[in-house]
């Protein structure tokens, strides 16, 4: 039997109650092939510049605003914005005066394996 579609959250309620920095919700359903999170950054908070993982990430801005800096360009973030972050791309995220809450989704990372040195 295959897994069945099901309701796993209410983004409107999650956004309305987001008051701590970081992942305020994450998908936990199993089995799954995607990881998804709702990330909240309070006003002026930031995610420092870093090289993204070796997988594509899609973000959808749910509330607030700010900007994303990547390889010399700045993308303004406002509710409704959809941003594709290609795998390995350099990025930094800065929340505006109203904070920033966004939904991110990407392929599930394979589990870390223990291997013998070669």
mmCIF file of C-alpha atoms in Angstrom, residues 6-68:
data_model
loop_
_atom_site.group_PDB
_atom_site.id
_atom_site.type_symbol
_atom_site.label_atom_id
_atom_site.label_comp_id
_atom_site.label_asym_id
_atom_site.label_seq_id
_atom_site.Cartn_x
_atom_site.Cartn_y
_atom_site.Cartn_z
ATOM 1 C CA UNK A 6 -2.670 14.075 4.385
ATOM 2 C CA UNK A 7 -2.778 17.481 6.000
ATOM 3 C CA UNK A 8 0.475 18.072 7.898
ATOM 4 C CA UNK A 9 0.253 21.698 9.003
ATOM 5 C CA UNK A 10 -1.382 25.114 8.800
ATOM 6 C CA UNK A 11 1.079 27.723 7.496
ATOM 7 C CA UNK A 12 -1.215 30.627 8.435
ATOM 8 C CA UNK A 13 -1.310 29.531 12.086
ATOM 9 C CA UNK A 14 2.419 28.764 12.137
ATOM 10 C CA UNK A 15 3.303 32.211 10.755
ATOM 11 C CA UNK A 16 0.931 33.951 13.195
ATOM 12 C CA UNK A 17 2.673 32.238 16.126
ATOM 13 C CA UNK A 18 6.285 32.473 14.903
ATOM 14 C CA UNK A 19 8.189 34.351 17.590
ATOM 15 C CA UNK A 20 11.493 32.510 17.926
ATOM 16 C CA UNK A 21 14.330 32.538 15.417
ATOM 17 C CA UNK A 22 15.011 29.495 13.301
ATOM 18 C CA UNK A 23 12.931 26.579 12.095
ATOM 19 C CA UNK A 24 9.472 27.035 13.594
ATOM 20 C CA UNK A 25 8.043 24.042 11.697
ATOM 21 C CA UNK A 26 9.392 21.103 9.739
ATOM 22 C CA UNK A 27 7.833 18.224 7.888
ATOM 23 C CA UNK A 28 8.152 15.012 9.874
ATOM 24 C CA UNK A 29 5.928 12.675 7.849
ATOM 25 C CA UNK A 30 7.579 9.411 6.859
ATOM 26 C CA UNK A 31 8.392 8.053 4.418
ATOM 27 C CA UNK A 32 9.274 11.150 2.405
ATOM 28 C CA UNK A 33 11.669 12.288 -0.298
ATOM 29 C CA UNK A 34 11.491 16.024 0.510
ATOM 30 C CA UNK A 35 12.524 18.124 3.479
ATOM 31 C CA UNK A 36 10.547 21.270 4.185
ATOM 32 C CA UNK A 37 10.780 23.921 6.895
ATOM 33 C CA UNK A 38 9.238 27.218 7.875
ATOM 34 C CA UNK A 39 12.042 29.548 8.945
ATOM 35 C CA UNK A 40 11.453 32.724 10.948
ATOM 36 C CA UNK A 41 13.993 35.518 11.342
ATOM 37 C CA UNK A 42 13.109 38.391 13.708
ATOM 38 C CA UNK A 43 13.630 41.978 12.497
ATOM 39 C CA UNK A 44 17.247 42.613 11.505
ATOM 40 C CA UNK A 45 18.288 38.993 12.079
ATOM 41 C CA UNK A 46 20.379 37.284 9.429
ATOM 42 C CA UNK A 47 21.669 34.025 8.109
ATOM 43 C CA UNK A 48 25.360 34.661 7.428
ATOM 44 C CA UNK A 49 26.810 34.199 3.972
ATOM 45 C CA UNK A 50 27.476 30.559 3.242
ATOM 46 C CA UNK A 51 27.695 28.098 0.394
ATOM 47 C CA UNK A 52 24.447 26.179 0.121
ATOM 48 C CA UNK A 53 24.201 22.401 0.176
ATOM 49 C CA UNK A 54 24.677 20.186 -2.856
ATOM 50 C CA UNK A 55 20.971 20.303 -3.691
ATOM 51 C CA UNK A 56 18.504 22.838 -5.062
ATOM 52 C CA UNK A 57 16.361 24.755 -2.577
ATOM 53 C CA UNK A 58 13.112 26.599 -3.260
ATOM 54 C CA UNK A 59 11.893 29.255 -0.846
ATOM 55 C CA UNK A 60 8.496 30.947 -0.685
ATOM 56 C CA UNK A 61 8.220 34.084 1.430
ATOM 57 C CA UNK A 62 5.178 33.858 3.692
ATOM 58 C CA UNK A 63 5.420 37.048 5.780
ATOM 59 C CA UNK A 64 7.611 40.071 6.428
ATOM 60 C CA UNK A 65 10.430 40.931 4.096
ATOM 61 C CA UNK A 66 14.128 41.401 3.678
ATOM 62 C CA UNK A 67 16.696 40.497 1.083
ATOM 63 C CA UNK A 68 18.861 37.657 -0.123
#
